[in-house]
CSV table of C-alpha atoms in Angstrom, one decimal:
chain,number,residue,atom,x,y,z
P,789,UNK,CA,0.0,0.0,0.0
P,790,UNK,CA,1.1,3.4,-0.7
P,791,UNK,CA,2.4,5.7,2.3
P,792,UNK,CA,1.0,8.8,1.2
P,793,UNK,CA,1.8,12.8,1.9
P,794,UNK,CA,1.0,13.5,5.1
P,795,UNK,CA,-1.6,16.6,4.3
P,796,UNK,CA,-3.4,14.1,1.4
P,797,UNK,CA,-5.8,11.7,1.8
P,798,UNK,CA,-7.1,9.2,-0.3
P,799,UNK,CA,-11.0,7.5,0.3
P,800,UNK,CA,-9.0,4.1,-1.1
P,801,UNK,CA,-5.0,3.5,-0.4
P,802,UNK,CA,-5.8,-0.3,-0.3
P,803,UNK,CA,-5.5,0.4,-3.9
P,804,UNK,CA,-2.6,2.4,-4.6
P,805,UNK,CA,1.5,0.8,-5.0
P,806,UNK,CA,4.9,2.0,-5.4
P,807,UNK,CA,4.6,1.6,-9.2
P,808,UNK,CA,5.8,3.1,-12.6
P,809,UNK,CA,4.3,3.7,-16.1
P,810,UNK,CA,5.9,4.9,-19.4
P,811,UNK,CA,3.6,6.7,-22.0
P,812,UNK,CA,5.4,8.2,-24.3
P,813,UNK,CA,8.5,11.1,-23.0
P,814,UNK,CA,7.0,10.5,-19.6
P,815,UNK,CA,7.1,8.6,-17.1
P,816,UNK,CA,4.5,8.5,-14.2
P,817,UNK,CA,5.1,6.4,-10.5
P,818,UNK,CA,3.7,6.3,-7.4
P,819,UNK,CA,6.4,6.9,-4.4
P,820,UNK,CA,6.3,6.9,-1.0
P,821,UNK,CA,6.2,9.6,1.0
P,822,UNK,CA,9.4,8.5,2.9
P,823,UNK,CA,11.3,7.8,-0.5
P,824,UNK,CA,11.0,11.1,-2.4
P,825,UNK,CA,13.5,13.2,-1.4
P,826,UNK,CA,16.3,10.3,-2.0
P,827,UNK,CA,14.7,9.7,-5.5
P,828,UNK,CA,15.2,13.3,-6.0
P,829,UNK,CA,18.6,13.3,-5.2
P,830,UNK,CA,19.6,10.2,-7.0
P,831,UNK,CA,17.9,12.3,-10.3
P,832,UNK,CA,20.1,15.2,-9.4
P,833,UNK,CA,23.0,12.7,-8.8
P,834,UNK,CA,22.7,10.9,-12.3
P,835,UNK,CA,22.3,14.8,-14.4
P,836,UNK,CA,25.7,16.1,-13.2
P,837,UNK,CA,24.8,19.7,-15.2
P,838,UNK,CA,23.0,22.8,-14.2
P,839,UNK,CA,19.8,22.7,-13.4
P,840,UNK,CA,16.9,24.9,-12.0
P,841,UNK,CA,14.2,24.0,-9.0
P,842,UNK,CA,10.6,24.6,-10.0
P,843,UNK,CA,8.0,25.5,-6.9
P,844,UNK,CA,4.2,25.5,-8.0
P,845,UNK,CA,2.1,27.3,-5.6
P,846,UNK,CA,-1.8,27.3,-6.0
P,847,UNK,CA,-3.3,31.0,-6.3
P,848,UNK,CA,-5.3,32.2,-3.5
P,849,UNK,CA,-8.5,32.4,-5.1
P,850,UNK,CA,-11.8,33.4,-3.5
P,851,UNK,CA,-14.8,30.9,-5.0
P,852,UNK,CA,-17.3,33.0,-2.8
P,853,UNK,CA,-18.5,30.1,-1.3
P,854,UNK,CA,-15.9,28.0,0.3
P,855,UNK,CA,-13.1,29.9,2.7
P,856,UNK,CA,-10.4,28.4,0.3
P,857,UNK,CA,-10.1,26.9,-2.8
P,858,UNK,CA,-7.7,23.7,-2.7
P,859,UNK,CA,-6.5,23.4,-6.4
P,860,UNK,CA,-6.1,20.2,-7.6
P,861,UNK,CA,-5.3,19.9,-11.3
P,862,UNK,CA,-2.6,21.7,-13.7
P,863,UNK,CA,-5.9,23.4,-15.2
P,864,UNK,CA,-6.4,25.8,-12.5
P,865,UNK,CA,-4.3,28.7,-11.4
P,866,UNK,CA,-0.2,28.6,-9.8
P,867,UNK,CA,2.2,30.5,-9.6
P,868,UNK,CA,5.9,29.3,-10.6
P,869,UNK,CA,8.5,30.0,-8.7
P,870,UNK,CA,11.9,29.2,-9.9
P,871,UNK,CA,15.8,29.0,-8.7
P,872,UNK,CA,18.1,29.0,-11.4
P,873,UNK,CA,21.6,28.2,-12.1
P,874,UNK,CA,21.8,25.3,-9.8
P,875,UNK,CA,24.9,23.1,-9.9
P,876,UNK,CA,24.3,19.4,-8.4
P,877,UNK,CA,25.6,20.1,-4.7
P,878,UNK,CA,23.2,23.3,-5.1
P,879,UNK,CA,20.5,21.6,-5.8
P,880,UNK,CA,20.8,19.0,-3.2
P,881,UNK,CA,21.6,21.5,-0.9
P,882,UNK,CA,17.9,22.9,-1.9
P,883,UNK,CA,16.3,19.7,-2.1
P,884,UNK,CA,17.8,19.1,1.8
P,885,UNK,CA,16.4,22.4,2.9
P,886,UNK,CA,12.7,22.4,1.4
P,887,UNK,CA,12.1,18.7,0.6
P,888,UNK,CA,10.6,17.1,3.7
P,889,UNK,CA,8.6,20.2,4.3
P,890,UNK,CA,7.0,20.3,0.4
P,891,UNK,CA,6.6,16.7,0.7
P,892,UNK,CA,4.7,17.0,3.8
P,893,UNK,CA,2.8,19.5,2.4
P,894,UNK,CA,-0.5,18.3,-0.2
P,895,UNK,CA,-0.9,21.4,-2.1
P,896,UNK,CA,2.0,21.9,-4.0
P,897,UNK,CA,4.1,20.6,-7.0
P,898,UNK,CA,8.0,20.6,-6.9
P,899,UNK,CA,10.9,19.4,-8.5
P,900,UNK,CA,14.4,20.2,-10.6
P,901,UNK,CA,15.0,20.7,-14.4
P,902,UNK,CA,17.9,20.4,-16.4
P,903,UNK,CA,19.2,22.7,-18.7
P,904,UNK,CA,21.2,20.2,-21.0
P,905,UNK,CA,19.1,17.1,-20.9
P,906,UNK,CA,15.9,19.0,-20.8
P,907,UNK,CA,14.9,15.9,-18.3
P,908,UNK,CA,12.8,17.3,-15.5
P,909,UNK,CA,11.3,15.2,-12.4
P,910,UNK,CA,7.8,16.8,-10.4
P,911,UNK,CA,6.0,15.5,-7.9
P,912,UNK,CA,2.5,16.7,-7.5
P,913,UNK,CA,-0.4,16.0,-5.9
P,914,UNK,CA,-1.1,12.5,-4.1
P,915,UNK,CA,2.4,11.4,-4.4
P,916,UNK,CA,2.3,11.4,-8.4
P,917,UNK,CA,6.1,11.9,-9.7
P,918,UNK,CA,6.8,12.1,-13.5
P,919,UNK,CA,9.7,12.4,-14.8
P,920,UNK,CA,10.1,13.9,-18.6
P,921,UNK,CA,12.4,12.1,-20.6
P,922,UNK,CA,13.4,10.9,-24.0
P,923,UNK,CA,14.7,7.9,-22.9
P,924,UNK,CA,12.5,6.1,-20.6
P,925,UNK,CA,14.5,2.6,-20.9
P,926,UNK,CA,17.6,4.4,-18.7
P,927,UNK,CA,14.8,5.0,-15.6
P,928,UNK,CA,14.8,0.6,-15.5
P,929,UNK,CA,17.8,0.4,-12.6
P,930,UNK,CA,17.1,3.7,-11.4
P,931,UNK,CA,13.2,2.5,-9.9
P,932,UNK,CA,14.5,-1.2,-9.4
P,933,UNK,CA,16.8,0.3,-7.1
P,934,UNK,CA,14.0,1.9,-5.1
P,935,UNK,CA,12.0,-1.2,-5.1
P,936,UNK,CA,9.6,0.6,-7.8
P,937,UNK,CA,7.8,-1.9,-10.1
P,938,UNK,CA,7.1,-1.1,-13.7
P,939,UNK,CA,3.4,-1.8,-14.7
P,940,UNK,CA,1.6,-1.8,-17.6
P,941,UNK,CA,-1.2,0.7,-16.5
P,942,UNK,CA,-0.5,2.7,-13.8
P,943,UNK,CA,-3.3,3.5,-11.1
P,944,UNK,CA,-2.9,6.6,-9.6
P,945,UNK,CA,-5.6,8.3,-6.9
P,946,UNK,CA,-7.1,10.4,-9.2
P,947,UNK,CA,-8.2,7.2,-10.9
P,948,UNK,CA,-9.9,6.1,-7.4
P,949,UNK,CA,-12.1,9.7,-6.8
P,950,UNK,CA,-15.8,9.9,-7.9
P,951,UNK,CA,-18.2,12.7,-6.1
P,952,UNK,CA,-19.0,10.5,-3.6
P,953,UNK,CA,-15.3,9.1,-2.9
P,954,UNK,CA,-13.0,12.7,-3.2
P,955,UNK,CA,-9.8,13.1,-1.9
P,956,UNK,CA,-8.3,15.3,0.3
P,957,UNK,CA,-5.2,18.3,0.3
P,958,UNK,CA,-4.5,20.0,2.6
P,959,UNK,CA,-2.1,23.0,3.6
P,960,UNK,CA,0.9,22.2,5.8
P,961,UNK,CA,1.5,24.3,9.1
P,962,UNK,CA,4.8,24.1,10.4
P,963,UNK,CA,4.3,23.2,14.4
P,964,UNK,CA,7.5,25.0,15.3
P,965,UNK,CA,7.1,28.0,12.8
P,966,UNK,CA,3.8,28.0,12.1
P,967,UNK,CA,4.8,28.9,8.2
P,968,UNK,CA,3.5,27.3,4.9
P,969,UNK,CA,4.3,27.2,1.3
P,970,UNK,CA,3.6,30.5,0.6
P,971,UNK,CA,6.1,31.6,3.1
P,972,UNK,CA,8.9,30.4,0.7
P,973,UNK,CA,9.1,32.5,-1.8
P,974,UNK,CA,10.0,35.2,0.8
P,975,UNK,CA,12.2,33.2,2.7
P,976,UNK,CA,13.9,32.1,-0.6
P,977,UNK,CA,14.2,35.2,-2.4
P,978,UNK,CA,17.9,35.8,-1.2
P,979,UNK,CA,18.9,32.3,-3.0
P,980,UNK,CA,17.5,33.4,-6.0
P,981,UNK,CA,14.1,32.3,-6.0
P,982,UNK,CA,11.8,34.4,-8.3
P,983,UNK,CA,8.5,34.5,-9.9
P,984,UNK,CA,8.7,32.8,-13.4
P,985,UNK,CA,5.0,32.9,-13.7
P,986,UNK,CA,2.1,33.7,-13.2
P,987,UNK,CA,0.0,31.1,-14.5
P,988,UNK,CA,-3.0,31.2,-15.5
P,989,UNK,CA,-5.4,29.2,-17.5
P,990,UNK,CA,-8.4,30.6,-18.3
P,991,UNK,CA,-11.1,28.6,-20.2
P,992,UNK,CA,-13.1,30.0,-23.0
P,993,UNK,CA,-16.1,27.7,-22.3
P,994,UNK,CA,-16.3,29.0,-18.8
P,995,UNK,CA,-17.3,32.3,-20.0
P,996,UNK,CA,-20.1,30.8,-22.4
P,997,UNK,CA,-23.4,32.0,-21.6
P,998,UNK,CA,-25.3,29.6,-18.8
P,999,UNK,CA,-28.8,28.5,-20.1
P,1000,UNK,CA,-31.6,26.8,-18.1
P,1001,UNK,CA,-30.6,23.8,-19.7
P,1002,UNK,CA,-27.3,23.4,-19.1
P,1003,UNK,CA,-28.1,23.5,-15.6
P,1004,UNK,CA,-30.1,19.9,-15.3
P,1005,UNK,CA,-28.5,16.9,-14.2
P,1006,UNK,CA,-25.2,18.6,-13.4
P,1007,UNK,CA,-23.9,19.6,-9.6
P,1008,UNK,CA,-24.3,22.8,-8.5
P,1009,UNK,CA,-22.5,24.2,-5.0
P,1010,UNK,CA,-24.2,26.8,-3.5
P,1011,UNK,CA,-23.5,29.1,-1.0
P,1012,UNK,CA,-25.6,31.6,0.7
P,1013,UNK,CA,-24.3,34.6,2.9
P,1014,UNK,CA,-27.1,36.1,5.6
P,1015,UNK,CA,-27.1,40.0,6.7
P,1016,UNK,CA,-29.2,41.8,8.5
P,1017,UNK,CA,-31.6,44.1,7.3
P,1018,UNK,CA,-28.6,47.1,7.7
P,1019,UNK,CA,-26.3,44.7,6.0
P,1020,UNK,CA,-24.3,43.3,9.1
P,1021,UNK,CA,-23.2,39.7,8.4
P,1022,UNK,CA,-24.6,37.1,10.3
P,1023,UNK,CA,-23.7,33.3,9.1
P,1024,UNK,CA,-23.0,31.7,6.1
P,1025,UNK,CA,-24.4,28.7,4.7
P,1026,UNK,CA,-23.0,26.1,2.0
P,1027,UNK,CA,-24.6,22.7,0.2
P,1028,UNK,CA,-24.6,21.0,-3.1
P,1029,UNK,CA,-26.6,18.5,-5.3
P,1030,UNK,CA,-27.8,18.0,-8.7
P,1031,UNK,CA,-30.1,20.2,-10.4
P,1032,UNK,CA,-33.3,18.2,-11.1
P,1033,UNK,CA,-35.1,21.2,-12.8
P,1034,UNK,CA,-34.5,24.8,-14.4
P,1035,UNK,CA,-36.9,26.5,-15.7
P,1036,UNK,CA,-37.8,30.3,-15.8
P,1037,UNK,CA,-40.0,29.7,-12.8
P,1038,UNK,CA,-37.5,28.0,-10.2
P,1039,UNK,CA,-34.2,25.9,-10.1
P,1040,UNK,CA,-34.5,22.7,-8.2
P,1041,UNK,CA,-31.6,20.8,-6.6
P,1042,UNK,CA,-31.9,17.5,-5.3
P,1043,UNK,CA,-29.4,16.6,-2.6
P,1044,UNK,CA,-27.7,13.0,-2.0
P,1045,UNK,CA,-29.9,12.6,1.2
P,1046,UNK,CA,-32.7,12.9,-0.8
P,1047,UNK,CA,-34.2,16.4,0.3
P,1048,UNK,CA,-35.1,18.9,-2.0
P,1049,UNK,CA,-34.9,22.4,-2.0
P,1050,UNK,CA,-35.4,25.4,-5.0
P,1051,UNK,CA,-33.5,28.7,-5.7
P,1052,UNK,CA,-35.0,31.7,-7.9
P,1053,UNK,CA,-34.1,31.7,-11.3
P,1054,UNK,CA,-31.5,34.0,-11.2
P,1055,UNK,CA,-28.6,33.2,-14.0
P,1056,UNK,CA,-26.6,35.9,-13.1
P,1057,UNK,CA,-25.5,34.0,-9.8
P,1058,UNK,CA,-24.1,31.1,-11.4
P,1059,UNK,CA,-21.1,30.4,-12.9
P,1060,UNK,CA,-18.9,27.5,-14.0
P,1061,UNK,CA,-16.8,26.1,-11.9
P,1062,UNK,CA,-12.9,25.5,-12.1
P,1063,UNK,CA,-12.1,22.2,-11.6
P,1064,UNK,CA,-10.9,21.1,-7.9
P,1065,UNK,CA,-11.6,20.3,-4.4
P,1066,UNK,CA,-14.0,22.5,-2.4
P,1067,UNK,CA,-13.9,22.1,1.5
P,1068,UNK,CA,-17.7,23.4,2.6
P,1069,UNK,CA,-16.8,25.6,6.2
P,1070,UNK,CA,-19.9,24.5,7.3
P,1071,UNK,CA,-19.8,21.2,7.6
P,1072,UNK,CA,-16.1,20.2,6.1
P,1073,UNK,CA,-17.4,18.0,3.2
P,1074,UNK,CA,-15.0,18.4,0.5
P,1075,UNK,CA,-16.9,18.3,-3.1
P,1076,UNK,CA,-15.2,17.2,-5.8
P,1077,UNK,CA,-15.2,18.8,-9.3
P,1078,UNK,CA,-18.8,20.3,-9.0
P,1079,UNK,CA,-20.0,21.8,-12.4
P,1080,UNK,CA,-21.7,24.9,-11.3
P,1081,UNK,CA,-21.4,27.6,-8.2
P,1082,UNK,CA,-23.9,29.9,-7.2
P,1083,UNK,CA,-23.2,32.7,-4.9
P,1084,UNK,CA,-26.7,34.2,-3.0
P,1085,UNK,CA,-26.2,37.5,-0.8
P,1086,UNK,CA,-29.6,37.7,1.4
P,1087,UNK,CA,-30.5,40.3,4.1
P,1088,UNK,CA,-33.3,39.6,6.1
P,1089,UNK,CA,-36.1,41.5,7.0
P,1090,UNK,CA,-36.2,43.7,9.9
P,1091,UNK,CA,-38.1,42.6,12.9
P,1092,UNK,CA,-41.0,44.9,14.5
């Protein structure tokens, strides 16, 4: 069974092993948590030219609904961080300082580049590690060393996640320090680290034009923010299900328990959402990948 990142979770490990996958000028593996860092370096160790670490950090986007989005595909929005001009010891050096706390970490994506080889190796999300290269036979010894099996068909967690089976990131908090990720940059910056990038992928579709339609059948997350009648917050309020009906008259959403509840039918407070994990504040449910979000603002009326 795989030993996974300590700030991901997976609904079923039972199914996941230390195993490896070519397709193409990549190469995808499962690795344990404990192993990463020493199949980082042995990468480093084995690409004696300069090379450059690569730090992916998740924007901090607001959905309007859930405190924080947890981003969990290459489709949604990071930043990229780099430090250039990295000689082997260099990079081990930086691989000593940051690994254990990136690996603890379930948010990010890191790894090293080379500038001659153009190899690269990542590790992402759920202990996922590729490594690009143009010659996949060479990696045979490298993952028999680490006890890492090659398989025809790799599964990976993302293969195991359905709505009613999601996984889990979360952010690492430094007991002693109390910093994150996003502290690195900062702390970083007088070793060279910059900001390559500032990516961000933006889908055409996503600013299509939502019809009544559309909306039926697919899962819509709502959340609705209460005020008093002078427009003082008082609580807010978050739950999702699939829309059973949309019509000019009324939206209806069915939840998984079975109850039923309706929402005007008000367009202009939907929108599509980005792909990814959304952690409800409410109750800590974590939704996976639901189609639609609608955003309600409600004061209520003032009492006599």
């Amino acid at each position: 069974m795989l030993e996974m990142k300590a700030c991901c979770k997976v609904p079923f490990p039972e199914k996941l092993f230390e195993e490896y996958e070519v397709k193409d000028t990549a190469i995808y593996a499962n690795v344990n948590a404990s192993k990463v860092v020493d199949v980082m370096k042995r990468f480093i160790e084995i690409h004696n030219e300069p090379m450059f670490f690569i730090l992916d950090l998740p924007c901090k986007n607001e959905d309007g609904i859930t405190s924080e989005k947890i981003i969990t595909n290459a489709n949604d929005d990071y930043d990229v961080y780099f430090i250039d001009g990295l000689d082997a010891k260099q990079a081990i050096d930086c691989l000593n300082a940051l690994g254990s706390f990136l690996v603890k970490d379930g948010m990010n994506n890191f790894g090293f580049g080379c500038h001659e080889s153009h190899e690269e190796i990542l590790l992402g999300k759920y202990n996922v590690m590729t490594i690009y290269t143009k010659n996949a036979d060479s990696y045979r010894k490298f993952f028999k060393d680490f006890g890492i099996k090659k398989v025809e068909s790799l599964v990976t967690a993302w293969d195991t996640f359905d709505h009613e089976h999601p996984g889990e990131c979360e952010r690492y908090v430094s007991e002693e320090s109390g910093k994150t990720i996003y502290d690195i940059p900062e702390d970083y910056k007088e070793y060279g680290m910059y900001l390559y990038e500032a990516r961000k992928e933006y889908d055409e579709e996503a600013e299509k034009e939502i019809t009544f339609d559309e909306l039926i059948g697919k899962v819509l997350l709502i959340g609705i923010t209460y005020y008093t009648h002078d427009n003082e917050y008082i609580e807010q309020k978050q739950f999702y299900g699939t829309v059973t009906e949309a019509t000019e008259d009324l939206i209806r959403v069915k939840q998984k328990d079975g109850t039923e509840f309706t929402l005007p039918p008000d367009l202009s407070s939907t929108k599509r959402a980005r792909q990814g994990e959304y952690k409800l504040r409410s109750t800590g449910e974590v939704v996976v990948n639901p189609d639609f979000l609608a955003t309600w603002n409600l004061n209520k009326a003032k009492e006599d």
